[in-house]
PDB file of C-alpha atoms (C1' of nucleotides) in Angstrom:
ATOM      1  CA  UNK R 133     -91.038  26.379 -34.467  1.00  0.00           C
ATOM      2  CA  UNK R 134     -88.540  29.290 -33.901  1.00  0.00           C
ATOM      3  CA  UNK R 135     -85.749  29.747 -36.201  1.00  0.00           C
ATOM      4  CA  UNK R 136     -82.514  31.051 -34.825  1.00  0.00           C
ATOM      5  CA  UNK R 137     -80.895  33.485 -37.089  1.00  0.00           C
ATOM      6  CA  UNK R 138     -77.031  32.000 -36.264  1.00  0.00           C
ATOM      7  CA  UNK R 139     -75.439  35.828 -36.851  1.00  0.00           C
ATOM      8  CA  UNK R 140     -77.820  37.241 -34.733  1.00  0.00           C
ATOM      9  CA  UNK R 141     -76.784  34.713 -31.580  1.00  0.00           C
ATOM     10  CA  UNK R 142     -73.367  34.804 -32.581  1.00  0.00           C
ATOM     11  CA  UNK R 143     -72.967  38.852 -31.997  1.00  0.00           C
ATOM     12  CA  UNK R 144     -75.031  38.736 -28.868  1.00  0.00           C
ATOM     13  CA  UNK R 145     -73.663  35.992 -27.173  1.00  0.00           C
ATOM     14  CA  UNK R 146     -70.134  37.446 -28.091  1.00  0.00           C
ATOM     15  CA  UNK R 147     -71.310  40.252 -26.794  1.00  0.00           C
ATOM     16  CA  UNK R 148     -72.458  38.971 -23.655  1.00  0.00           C
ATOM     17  CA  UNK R 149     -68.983  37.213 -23.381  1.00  0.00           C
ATOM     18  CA  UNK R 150     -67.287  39.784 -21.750  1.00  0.00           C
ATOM     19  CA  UNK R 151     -67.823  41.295 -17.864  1.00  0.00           C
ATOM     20  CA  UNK R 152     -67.572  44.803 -18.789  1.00  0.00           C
ATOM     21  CA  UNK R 153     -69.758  44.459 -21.327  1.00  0.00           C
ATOM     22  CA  UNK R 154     -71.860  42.484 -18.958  1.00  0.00           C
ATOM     23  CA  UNK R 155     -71.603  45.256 -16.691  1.00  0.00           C
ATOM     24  CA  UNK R 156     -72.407  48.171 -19.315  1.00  0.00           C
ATOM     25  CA  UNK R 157     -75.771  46.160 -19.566  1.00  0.00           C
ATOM     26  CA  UNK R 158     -76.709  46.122 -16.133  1.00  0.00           C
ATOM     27  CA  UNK R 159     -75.495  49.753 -15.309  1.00  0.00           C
ATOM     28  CA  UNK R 160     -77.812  50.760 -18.654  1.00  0.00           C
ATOM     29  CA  UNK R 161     -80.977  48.848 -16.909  1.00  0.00           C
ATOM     30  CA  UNK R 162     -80.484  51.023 -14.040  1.00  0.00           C
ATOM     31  CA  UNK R 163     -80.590  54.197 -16.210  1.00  0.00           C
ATOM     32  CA  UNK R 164     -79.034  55.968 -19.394  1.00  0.00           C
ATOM     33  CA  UNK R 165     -75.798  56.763 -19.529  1.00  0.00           C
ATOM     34  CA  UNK R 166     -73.112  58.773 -21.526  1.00  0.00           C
ATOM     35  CA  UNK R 167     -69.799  56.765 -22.986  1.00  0.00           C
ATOM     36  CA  UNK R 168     -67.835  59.377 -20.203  1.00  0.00           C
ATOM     37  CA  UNK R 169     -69.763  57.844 -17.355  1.00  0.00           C
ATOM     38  CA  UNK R 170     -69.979  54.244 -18.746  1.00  0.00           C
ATOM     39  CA  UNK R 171     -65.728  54.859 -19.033  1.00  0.00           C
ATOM     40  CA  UNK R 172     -65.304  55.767 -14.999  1.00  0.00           C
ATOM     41  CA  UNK R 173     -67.525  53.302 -14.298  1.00  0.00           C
ATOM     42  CA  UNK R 174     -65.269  50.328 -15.379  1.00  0.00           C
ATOM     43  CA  UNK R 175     -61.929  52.220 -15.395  1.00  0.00           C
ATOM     44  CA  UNK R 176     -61.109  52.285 -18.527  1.00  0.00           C
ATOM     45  CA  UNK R 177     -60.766  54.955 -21.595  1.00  0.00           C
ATOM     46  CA  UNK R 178     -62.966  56.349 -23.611  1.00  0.00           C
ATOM     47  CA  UNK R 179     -62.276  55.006 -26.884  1.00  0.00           C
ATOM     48  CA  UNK R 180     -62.226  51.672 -25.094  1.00  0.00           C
ATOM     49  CA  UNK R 181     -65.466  51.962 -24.010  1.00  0.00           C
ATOM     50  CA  UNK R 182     -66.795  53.141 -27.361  1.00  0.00           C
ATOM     51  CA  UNK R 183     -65.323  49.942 -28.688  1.00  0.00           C
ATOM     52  CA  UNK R 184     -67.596  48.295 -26.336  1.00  0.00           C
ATOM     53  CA  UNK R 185     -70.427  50.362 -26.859  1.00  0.00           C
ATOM     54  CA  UNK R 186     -70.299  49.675 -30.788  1.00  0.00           C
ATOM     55  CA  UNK R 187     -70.050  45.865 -30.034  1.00  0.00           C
ATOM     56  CA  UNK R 188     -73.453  46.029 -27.717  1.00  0.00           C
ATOM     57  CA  UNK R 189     -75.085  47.994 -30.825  1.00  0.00           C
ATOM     58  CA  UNK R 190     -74.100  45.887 -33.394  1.00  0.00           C
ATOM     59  CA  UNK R 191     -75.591  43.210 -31.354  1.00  0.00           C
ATOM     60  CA  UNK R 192     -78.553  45.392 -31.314  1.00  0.00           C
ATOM     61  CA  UNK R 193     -79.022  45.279 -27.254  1.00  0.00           C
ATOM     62  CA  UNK R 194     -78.110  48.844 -26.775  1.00  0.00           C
ATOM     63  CA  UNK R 195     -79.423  52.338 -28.926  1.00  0.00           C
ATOM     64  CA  UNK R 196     -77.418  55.256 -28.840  1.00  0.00           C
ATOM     65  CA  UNK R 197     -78.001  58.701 -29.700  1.00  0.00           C
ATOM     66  CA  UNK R 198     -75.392  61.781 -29.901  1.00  0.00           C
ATOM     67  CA  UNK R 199     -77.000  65.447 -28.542  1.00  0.00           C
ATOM     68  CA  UNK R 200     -74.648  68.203 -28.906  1.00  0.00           C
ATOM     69  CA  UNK R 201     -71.290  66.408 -27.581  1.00  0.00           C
ATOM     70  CA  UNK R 202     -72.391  63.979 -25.481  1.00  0.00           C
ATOM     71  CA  UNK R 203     -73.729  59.896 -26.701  1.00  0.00           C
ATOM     72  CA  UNK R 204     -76.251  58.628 -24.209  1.00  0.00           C
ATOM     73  CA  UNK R 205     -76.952  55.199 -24.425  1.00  0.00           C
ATOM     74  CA  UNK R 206     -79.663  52.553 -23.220  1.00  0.00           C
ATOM     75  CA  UNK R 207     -81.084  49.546 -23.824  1.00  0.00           C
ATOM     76  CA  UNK R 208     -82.829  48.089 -26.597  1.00  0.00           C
ATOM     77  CA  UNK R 209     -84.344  47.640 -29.047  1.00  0.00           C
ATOM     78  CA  UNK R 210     -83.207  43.427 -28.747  1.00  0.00           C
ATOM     79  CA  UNK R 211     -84.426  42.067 -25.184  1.00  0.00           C
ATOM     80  CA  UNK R 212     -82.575  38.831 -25.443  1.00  0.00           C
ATOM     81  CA  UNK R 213     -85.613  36.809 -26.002  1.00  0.00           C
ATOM     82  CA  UNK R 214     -83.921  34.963 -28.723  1.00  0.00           C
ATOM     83  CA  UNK R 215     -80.887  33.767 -26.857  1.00  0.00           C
ATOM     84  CA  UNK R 216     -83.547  33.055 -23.666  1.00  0.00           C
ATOM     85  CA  UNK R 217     -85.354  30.857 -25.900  1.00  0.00           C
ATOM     86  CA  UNK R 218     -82.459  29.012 -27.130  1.00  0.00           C
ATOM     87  CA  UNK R 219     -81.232  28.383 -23.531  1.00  0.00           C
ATOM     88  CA  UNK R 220     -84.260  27.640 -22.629  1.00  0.00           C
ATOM     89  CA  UNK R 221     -84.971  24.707 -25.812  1.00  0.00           C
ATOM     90  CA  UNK R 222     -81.343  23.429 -25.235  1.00  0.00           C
ATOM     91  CA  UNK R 223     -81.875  23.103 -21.187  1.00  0.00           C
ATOM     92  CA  UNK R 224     -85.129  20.794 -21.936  1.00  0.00           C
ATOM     93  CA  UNK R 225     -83.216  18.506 -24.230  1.00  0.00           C
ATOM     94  CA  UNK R 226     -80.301  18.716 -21.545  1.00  0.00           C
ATOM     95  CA  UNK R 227     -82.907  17.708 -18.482  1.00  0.00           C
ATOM     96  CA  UNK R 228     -84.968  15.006 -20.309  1.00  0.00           C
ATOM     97  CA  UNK R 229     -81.500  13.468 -20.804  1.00  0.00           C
ATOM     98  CA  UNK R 230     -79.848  13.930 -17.589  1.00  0.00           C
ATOM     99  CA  UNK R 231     -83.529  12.428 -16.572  1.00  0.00           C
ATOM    100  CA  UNK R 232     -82.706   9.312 -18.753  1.00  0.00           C
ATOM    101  CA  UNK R 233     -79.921   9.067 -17.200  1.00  0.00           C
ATOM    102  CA  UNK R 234     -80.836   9.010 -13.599  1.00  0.00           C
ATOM    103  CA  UNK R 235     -83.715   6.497 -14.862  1.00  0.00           C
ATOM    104  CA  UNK R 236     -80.639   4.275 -15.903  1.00  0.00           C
ATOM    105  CA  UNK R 237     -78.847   4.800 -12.559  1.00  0.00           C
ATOM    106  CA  UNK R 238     -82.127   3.854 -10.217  1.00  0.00           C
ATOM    107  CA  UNK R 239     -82.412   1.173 -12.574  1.00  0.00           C
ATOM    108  CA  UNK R 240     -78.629   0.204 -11.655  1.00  0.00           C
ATOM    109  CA  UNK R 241     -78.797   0.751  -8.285  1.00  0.00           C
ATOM    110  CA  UNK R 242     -82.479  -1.187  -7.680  1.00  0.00           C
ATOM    111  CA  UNK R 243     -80.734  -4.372  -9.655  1.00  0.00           C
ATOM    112  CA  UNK R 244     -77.313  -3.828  -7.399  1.00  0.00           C
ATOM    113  CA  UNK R 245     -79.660  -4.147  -4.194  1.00  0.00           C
ATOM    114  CA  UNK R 246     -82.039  -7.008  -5.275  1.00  0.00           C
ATOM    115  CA  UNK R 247     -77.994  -8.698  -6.240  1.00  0.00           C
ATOM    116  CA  UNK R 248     -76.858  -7.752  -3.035  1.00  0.00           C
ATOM    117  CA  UNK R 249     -74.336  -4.861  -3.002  1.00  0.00           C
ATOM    118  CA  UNK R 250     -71.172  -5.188  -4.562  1.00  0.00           C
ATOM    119  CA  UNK R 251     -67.673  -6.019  -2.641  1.00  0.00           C
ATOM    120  CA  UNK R 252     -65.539  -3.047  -2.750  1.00  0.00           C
TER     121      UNK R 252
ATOM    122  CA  UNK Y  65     -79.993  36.418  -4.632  1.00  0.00           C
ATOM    123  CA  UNK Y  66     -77.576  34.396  -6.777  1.00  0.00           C
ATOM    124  CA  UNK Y  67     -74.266  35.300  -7.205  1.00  0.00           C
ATOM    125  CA  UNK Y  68     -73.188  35.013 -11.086  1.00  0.00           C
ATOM    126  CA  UNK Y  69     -69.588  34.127 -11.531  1.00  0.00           C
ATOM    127  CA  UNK Y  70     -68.010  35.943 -13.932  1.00  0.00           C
ATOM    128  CA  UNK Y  71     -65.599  33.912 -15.303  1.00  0.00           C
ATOM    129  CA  UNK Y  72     -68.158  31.049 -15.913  1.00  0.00           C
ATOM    130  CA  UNK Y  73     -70.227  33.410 -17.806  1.00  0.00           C
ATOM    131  CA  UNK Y  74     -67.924  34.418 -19.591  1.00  0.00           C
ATOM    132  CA  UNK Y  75     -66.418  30.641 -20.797  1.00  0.00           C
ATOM    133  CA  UNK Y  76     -70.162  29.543 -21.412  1.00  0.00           C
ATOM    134  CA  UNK Y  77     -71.680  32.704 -23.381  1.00  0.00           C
ATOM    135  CA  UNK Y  78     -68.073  32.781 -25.542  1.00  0.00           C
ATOM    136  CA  UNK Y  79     -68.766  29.190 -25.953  1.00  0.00           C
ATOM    137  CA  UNK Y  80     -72.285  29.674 -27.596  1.00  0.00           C
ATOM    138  CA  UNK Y  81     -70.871  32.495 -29.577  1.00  0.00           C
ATOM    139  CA  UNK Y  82     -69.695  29.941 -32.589  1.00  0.00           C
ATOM    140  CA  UNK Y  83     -72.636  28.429 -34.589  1.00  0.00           C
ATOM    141  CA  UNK Y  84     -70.216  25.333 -35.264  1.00  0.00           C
ATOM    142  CA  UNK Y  85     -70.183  25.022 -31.104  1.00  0.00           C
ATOM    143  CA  UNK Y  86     -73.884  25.460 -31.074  1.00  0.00           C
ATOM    144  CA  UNK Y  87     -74.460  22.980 -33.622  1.00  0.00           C
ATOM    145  CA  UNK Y  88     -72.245  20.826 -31.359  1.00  0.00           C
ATOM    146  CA  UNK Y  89     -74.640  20.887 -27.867  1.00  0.00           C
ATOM    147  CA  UNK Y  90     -77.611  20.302 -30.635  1.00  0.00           C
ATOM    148  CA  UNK Y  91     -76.349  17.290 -31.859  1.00  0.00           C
ATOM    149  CA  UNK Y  92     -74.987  16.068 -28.372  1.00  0.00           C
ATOM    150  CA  UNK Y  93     -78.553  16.570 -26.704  1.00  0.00           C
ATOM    151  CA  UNK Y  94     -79.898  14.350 -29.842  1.00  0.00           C
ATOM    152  CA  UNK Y  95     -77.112  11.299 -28.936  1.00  0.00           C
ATOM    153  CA  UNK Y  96     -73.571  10.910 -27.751  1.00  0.00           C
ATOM    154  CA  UNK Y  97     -70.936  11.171 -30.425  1.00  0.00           C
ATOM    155  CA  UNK Y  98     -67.042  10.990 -31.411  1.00  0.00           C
ATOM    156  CA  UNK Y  99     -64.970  13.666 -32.331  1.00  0.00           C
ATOM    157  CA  UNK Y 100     -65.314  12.383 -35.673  1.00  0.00           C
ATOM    158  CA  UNK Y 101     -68.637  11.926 -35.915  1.00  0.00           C
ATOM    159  CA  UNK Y 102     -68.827  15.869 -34.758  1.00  0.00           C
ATOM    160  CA  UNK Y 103     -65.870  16.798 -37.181  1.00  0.00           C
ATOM    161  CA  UNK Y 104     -68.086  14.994 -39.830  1.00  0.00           C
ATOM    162  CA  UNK Y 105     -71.191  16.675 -39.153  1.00  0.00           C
ATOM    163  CA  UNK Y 106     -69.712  20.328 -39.562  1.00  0.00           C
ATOM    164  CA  UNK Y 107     -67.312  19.055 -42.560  1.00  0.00           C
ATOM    165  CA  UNK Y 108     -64.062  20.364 -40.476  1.00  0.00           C
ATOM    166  CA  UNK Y 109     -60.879  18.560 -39.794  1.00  0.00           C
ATOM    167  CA  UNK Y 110     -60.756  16.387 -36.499  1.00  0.00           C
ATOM    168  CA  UNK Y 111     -58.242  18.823 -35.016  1.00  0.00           C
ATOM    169  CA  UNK Y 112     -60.300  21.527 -35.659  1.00  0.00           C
ATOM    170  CA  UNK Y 113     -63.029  20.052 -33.871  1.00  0.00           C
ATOM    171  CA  UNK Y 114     -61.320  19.026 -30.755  1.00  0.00           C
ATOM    172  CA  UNK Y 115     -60.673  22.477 -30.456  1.00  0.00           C
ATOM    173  CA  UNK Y 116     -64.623  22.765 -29.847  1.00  0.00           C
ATOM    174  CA  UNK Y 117     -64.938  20.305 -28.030  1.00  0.00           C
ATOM    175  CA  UNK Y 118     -61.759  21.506 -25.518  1.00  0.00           C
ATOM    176  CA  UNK Y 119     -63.732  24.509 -25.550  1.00  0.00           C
ATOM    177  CA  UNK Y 120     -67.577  23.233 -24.425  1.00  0.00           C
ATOM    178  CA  UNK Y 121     -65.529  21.595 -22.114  1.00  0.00           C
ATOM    179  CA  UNK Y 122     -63.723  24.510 -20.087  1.00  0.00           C
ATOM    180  CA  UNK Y 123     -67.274  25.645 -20.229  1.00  0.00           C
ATOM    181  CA  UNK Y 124     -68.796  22.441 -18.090  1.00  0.00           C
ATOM    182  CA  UNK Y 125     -71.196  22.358 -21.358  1.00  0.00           C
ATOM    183  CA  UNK Y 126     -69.679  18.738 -22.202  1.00  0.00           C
ATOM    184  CA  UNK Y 127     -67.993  15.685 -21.257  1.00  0.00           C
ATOM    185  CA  UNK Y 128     -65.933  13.736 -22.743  1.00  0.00           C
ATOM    186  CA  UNK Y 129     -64.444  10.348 -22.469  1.00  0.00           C
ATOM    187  CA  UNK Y 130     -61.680   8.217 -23.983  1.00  0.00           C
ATOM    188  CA  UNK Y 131     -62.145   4.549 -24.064  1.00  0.00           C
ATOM    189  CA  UNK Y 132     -59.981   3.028 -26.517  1.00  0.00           C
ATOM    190  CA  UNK Y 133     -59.186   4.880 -29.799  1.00  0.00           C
ATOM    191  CA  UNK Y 134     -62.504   6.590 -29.182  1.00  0.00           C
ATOM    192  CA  UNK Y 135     -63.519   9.808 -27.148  1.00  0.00           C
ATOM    193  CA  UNK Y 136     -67.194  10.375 -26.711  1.00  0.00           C
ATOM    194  CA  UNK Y 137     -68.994  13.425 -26.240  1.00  0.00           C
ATOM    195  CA  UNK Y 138     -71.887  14.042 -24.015  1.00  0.00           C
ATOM    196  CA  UNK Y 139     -73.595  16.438 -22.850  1.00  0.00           C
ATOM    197  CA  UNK Y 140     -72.887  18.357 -19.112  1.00  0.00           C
ATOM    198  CA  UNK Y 141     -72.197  18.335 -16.089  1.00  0.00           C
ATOM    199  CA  UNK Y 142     -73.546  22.512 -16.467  1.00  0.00           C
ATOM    200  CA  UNK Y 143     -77.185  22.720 -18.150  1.00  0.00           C
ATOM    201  CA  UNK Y 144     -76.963  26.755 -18.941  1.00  0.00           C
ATOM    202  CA  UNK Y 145     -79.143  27.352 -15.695  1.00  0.00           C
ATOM    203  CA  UNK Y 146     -76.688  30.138 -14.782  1.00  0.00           C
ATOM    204  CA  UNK Y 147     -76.632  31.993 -18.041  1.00  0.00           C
ATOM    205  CA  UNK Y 148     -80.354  31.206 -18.164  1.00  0.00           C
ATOM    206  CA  UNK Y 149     -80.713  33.101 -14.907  1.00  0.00           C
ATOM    207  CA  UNK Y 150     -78.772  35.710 -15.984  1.00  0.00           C
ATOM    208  CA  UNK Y 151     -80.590  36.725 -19.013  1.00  0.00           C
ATOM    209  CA  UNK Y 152     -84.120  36.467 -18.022  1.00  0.00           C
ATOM    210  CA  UNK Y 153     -83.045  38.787 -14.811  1.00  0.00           C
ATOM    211  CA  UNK Y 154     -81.624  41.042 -17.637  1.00  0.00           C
ATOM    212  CA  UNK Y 155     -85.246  40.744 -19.733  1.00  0.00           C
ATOM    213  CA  UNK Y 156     -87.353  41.902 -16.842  1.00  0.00           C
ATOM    214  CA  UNK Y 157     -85.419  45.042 -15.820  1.00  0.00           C
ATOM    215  CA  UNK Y 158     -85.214  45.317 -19.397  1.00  0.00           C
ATOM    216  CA  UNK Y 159     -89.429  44.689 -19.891  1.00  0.00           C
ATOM    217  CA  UNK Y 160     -90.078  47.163 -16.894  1.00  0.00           C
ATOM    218  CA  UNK Y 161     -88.060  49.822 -18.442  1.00  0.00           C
ATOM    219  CA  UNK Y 162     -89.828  49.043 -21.710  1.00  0.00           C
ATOM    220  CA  UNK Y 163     -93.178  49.354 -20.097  1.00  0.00           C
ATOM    221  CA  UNK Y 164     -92.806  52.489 -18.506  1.00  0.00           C
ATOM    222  CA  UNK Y 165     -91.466  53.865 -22.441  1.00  0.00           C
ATOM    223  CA  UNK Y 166     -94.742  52.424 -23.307  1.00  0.00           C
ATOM    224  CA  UNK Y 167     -96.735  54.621 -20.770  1.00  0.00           C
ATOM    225  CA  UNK Y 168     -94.838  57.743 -21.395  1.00  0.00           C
ATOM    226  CA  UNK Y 169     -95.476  56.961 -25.012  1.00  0.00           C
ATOM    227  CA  UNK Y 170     -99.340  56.556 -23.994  1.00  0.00           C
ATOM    228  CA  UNK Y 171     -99.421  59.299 -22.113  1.00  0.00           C
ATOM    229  CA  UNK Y 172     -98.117  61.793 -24.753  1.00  0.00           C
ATOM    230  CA  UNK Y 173    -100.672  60.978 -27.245  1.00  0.00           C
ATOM    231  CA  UNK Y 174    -103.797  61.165 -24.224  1.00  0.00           C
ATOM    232  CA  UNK Y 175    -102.104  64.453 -24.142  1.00  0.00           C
ATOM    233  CA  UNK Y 176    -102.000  64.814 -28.342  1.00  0.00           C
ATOM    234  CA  UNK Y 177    -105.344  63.443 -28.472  1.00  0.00           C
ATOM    235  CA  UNK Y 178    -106.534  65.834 -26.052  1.00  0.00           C
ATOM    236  CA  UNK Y 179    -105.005  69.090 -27.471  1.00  0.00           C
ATOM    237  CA  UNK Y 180    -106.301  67.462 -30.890  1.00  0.00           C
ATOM    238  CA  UNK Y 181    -104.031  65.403 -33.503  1.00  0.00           C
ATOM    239  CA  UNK Y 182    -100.882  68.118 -34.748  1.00  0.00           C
ATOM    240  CA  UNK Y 183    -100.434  68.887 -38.322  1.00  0.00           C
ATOM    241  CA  UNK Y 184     -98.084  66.913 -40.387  1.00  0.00           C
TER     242      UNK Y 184
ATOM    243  C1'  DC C 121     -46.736  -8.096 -37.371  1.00  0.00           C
ATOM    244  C1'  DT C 122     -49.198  -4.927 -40.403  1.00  0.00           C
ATOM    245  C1'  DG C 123     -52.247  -1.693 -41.691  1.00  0.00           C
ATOM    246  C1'  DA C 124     -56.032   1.213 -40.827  1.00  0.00           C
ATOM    247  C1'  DT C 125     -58.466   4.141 -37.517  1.00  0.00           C
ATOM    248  C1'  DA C 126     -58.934   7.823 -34.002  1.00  0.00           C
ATOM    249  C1'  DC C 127     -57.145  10.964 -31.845  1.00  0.00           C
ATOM    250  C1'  DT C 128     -53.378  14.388 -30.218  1.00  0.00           C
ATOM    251  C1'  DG C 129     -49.926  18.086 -30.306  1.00  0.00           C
ATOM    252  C1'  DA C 130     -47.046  21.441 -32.426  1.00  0.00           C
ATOM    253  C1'  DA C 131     -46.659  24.919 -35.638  1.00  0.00           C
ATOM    254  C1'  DC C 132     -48.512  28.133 -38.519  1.00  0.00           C
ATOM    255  C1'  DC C 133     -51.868  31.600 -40.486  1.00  0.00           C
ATOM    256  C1'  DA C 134     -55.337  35.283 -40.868  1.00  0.00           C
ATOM    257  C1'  DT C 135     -58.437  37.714 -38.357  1.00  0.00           C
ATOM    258  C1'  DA C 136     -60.699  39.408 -34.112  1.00  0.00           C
ATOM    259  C1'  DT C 137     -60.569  41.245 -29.336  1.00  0.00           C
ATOM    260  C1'  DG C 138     -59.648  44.318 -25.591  1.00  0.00           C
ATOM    261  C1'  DG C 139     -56.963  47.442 -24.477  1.00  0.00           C
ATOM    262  C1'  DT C 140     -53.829  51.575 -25.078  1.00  0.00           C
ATOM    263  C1'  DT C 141     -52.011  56.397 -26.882  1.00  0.00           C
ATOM    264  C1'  DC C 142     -52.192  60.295 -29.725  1.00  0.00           C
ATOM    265  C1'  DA C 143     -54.190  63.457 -32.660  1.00  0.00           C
ATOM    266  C1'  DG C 144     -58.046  65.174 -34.244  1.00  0.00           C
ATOM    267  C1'  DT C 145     -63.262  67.331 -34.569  1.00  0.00           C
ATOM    268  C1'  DA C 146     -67.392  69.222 -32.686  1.00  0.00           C
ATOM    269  C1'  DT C 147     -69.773  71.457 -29.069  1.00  0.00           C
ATOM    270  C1'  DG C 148     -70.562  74.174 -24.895  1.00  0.00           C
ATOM    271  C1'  DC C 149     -69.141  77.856 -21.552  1.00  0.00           C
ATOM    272  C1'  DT C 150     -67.569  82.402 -20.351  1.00  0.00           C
TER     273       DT C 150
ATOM    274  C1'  DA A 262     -62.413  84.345 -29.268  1.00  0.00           C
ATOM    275  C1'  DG A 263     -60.503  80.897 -26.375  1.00  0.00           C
ATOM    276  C1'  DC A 264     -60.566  77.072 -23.423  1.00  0.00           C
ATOM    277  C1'  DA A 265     -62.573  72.790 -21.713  1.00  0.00           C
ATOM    278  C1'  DT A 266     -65.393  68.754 -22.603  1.00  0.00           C
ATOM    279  C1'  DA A 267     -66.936  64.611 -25.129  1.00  0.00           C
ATOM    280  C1'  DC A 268     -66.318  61.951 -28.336  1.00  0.00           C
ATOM    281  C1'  DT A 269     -64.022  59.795 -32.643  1.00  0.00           C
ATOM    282  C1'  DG A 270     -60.565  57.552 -35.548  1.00  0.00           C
ATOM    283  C1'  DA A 271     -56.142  55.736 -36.664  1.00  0.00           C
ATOM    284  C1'  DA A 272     -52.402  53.145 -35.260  1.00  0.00           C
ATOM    285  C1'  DC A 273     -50.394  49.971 -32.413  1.00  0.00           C
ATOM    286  C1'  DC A 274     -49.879  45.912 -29.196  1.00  0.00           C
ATOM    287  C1'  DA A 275     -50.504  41.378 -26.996  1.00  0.00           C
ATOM    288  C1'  DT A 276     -53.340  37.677 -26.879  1.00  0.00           C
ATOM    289  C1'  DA A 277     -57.196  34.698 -28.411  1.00  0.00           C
ATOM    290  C1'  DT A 278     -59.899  32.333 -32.055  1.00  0.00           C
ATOM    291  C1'  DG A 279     -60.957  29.240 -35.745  1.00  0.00           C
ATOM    292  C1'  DG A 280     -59.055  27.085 -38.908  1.00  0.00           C
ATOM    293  C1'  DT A 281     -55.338  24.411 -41.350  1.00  0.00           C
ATOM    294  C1'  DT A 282     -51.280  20.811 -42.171  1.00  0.00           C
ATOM    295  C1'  DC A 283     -48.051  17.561 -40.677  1.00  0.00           C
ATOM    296  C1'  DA A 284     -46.103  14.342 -37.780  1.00  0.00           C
ATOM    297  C1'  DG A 285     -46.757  11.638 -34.245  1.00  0.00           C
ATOM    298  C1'  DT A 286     -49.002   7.875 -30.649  1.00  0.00           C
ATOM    299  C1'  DA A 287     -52.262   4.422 -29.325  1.00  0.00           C
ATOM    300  C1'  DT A 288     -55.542   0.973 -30.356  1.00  0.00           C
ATOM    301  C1'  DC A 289     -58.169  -2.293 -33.020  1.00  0.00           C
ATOM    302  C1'  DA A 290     -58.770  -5.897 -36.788  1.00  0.00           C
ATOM    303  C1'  DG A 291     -56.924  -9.514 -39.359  1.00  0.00           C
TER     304       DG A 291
END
DNA sequence: CTGATACTGAACCATATGGTTCAGTATGCT
DNA sequence: AGCATACTGAACCATATGGTTCAGTATCAG
């Protein structure tokens, strides 16, 4: 069985928590980009965007490396297959109940027939 | 294509940021429970849980309902498809761009091998 | 009616978040 | 050298978060 490391989902899924972040993400799985063109992407100042950029690398979904002046970042090394996975567990526990549940409506509804259906 | 909304991302990822929340959707896919039951659980006051809970709410991750003294807890009406979606889109651009690293990678030491191994 | 239970809401607190501005430092260009 | 570029760090701000306590309200049990 997987373990989840809690401190590990916590700083990704924070990270993920936020559009421009979001957005950094996507723009990065196009191609690598500098902090500068990350910034006029979303509209918003540099330092700003560091902030952002820090958050996405403590989360470990984004490597950056500074060449002479300029920080180019990209993706990796995390690919999210952790969080995936937990999504993934939690929406099988989710469906087999929500399948219950409609087992427990037809049931309902097959009784409500065979009784005749109910006055309003 | 679908069409992520942003604001619903960013309720249900901010919602699965917090272990305590996490903890909360685990126990709720086991069996319905009270906000005390939950406030037990995580050894928190009650107020402090129906925070969570108002939280997983916002984010469609729960339902609740008050009958009597009691509100229950319950999974839904949202199962996480979304933010499922959203991340394993993410992991495949992410994969292919990982993949061609890989052949680069490949491909420089073919060209290594070929020009035989360099000195340390 | 009385008391216990289950929640709710307001107020407060410390810390985090997402943004800014301003003042640097380091690097590249001419 | 001298200027422009690219980032960095500190300080500040408003708001949100995760928790608490305290003072209710509503319901159930006897």
């Amino acid at each position: 069985m997987v373990q989840y490391q809690a401190a590990d989902l916590d700083a990704s899924f924070a990270a993920l928590a936020d559009a421009t972040r979001r957005g950094v993400l996507e723009q990065l799985g196009r191609a690598e980009a500098s902090i500068t063109e990350l910034a006029e992407t979303f509209r918003i100042t540099l330092t700003g965007m560091k902030k952002h950029v820090v958050v996405l690398e403590r989360a470990g979904l984004v490597t950056t490396e500074k060449i002479g002046r300029v920080r180019t970042c990209r993706l990796g090394p995390r690919d999210l297959e952790e969080e995936a996975a937990w999504i993934e567990h939690r929406r099988q526990l989710w469906n087999a109940r929500f399948d219950a549940l409609d087992d427990v409506v037809r049931d309902l509804k097959r009784k409500e027939t065979a009784n005749g259906p109910k006055k309003r």
